[in-house]
PDB file of C-alpha atoms in Angstrom:
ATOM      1  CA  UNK A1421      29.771 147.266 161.374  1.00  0.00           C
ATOM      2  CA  UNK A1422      27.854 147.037 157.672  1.00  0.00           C
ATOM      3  CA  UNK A1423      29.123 143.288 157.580  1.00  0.00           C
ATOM      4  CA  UNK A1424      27.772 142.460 161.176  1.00  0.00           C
ATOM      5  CA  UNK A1425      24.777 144.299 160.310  1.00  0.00           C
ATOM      6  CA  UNK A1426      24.368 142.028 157.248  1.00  0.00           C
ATOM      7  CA  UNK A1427      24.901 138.851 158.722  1.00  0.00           C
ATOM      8  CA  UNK A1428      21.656 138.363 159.899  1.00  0.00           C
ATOM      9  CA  UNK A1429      22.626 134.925 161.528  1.00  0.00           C
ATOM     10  CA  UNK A1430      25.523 136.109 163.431  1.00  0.00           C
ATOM     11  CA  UNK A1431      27.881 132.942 162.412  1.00  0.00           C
ATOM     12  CA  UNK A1432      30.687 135.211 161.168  1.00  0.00           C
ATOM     13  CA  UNK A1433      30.336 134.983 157.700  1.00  0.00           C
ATOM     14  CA  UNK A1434      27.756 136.065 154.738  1.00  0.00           C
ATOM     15  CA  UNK A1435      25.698 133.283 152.685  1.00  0.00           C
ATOM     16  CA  UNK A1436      24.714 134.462 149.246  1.00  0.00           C
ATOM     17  CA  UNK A1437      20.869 135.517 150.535  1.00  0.00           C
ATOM     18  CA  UNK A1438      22.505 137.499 153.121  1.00  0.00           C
ATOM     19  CA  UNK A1439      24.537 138.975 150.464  1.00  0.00           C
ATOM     20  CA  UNK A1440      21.907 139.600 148.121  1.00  0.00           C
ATOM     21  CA  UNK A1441      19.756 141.115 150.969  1.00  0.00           C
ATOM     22  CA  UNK A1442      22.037 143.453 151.551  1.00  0.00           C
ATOM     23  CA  UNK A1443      23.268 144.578 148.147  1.00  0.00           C
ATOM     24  CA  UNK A1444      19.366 145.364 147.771  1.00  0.00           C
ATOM     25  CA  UNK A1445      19.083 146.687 151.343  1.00  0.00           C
ATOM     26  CA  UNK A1446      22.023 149.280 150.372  1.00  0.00           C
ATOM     27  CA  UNK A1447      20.617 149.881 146.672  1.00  0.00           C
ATOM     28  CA  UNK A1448      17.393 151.025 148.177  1.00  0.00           C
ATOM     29  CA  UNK A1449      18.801 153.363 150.730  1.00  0.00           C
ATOM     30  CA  UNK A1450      20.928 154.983 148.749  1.00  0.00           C
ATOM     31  CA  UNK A1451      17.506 155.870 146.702  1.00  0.00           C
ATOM     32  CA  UNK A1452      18.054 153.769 143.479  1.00  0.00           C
ATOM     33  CA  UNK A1453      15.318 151.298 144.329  1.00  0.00           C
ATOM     34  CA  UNK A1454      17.118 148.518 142.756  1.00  0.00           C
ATOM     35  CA  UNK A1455      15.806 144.777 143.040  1.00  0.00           C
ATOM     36  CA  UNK A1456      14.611 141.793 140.941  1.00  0.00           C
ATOM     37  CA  UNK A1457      16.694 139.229 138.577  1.00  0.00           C
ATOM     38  CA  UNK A1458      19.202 141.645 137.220  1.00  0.00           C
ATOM     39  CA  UNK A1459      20.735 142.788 140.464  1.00  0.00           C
ATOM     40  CA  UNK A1460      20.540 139.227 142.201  1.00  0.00           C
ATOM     41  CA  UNK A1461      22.339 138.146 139.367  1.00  0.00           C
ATOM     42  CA  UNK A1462      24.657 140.786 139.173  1.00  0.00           C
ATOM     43  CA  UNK A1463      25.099 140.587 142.651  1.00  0.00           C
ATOM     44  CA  UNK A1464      25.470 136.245 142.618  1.00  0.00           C
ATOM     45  CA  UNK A1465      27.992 137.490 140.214  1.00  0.00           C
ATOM     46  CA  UNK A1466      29.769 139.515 142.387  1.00  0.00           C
ATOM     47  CA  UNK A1467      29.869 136.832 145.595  1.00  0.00           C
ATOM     48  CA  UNK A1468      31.158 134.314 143.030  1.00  0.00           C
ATOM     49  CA  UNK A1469      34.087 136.452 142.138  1.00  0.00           C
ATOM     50  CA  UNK A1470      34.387 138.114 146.007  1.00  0.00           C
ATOM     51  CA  UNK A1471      34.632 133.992 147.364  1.00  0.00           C
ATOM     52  CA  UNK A1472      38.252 133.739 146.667  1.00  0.00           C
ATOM     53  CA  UNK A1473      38.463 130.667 149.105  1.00  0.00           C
ATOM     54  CA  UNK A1474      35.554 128.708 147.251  1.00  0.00           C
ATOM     55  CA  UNK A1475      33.391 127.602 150.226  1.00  0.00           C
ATOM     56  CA  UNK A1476      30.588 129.442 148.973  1.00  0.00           C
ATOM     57  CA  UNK A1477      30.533 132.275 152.269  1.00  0.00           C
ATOM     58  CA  UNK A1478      31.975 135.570 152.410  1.00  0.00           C
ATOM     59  CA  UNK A1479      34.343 136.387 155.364  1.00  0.00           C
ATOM     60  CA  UNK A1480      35.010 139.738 156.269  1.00  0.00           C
ATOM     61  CA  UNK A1481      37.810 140.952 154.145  1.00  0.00           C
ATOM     62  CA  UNK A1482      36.397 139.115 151.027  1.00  0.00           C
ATOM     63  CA  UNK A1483      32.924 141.207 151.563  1.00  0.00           C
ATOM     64  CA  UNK A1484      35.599 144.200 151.202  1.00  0.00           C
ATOM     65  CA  UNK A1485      36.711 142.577 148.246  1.00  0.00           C
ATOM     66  CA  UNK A1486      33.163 142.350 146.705  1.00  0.00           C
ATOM     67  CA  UNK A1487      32.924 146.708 147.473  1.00  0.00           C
ATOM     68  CA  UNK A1488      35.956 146.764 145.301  1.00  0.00           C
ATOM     69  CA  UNK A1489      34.546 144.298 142.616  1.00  0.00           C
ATOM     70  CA  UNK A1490      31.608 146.710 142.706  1.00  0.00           C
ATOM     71  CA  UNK A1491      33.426 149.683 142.288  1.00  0.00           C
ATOM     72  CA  UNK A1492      34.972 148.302 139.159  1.00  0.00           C
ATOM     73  CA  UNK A1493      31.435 147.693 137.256  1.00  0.00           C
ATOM     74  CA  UNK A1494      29.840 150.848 138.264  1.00  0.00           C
ATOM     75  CA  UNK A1495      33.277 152.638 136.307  1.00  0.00           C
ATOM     76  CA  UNK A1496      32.866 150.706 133.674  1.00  0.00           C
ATOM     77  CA  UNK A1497      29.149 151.163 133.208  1.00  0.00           C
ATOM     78  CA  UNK A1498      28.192 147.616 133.404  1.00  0.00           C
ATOM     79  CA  UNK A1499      25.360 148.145 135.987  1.00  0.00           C
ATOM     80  CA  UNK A1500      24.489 151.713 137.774  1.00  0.00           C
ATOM     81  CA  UNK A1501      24.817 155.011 137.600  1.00  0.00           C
ATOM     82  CA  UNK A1502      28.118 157.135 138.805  1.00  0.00           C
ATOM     83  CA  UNK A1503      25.716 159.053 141.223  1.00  0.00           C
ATOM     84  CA  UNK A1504      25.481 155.452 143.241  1.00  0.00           C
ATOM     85  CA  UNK A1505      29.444 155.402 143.590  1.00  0.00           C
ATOM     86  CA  UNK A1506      29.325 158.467 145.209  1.00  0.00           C
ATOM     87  CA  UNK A1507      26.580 157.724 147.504  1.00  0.00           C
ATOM     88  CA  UNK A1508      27.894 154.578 148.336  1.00  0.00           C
ATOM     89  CA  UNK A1509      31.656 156.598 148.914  1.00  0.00           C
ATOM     90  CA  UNK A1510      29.371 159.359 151.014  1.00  0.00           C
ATOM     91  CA  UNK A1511      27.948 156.778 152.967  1.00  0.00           C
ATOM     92  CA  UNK A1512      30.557 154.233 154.155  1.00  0.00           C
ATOM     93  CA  UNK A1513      33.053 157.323 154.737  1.00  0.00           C
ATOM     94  CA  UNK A1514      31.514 157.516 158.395  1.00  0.00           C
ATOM     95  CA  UNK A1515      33.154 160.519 159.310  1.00  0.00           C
ATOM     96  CA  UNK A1516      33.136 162.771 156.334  1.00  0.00           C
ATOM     97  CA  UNK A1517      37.127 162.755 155.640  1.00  0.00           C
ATOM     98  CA  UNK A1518      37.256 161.854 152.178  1.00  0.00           C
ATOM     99  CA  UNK A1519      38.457 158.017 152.974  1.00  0.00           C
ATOM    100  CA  UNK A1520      37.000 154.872 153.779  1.00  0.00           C
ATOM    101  CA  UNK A1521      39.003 153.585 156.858  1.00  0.00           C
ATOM    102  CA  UNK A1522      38.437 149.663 157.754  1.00  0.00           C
ATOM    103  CA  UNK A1523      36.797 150.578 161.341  1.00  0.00           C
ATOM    104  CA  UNK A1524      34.142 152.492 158.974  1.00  0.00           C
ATOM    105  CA  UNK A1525      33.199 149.643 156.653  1.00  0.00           C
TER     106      UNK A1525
END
């Protein structure tokens, strides 16, 4: 559903603008009001490592990938706050159980 959502084209996989709309679409929802050359690059950073078949899209399980890759450098401090984590846990667990299935991503 959130990968559909962001590709806005509808050709099945995510460009890097998609990407990067998105990542900011998500950062300002959750409240953090995060945009400009730090998070595109952070997030170009991201879709770099995420594109583990080097064709320069994301498919669907690699934009999964790029949550995880996310994950990591929010734990380790190199980009936002712990309070974002959660959000971002509170809002992809659709139904409130504590986990993230795959139908809710």
């Amino acid at each position: 559903r959130r990968f559909t959502k962001a590709d806005a084209d509808g050709d099945g996989v995510l460009n890097a603008e998609e990407y990067t709309a998105r990542v900011e679409d998500r950062l300002g929802y959750l409240g953090l009001g995060a945009s400009g050359p730090d998070v595109d690059a952070w997030s170009m950073a991201i879709f770099a490592k995420a594109d583990v078949t080097n064709d320069g899209v994301l498919n669907k399980e690699e934009f999964q990938f790029s949550a995880l890759l996310m994950n990591r450098d929010f734990k380790d401090g190199k980009f936002a706050e712990q309070r974002f984590v959660t959000k971002m846990f509170e809002d992809l667990d659709a139904d409130g159980d504590g986990r993230i299935a795959w139908q809710e991503s």
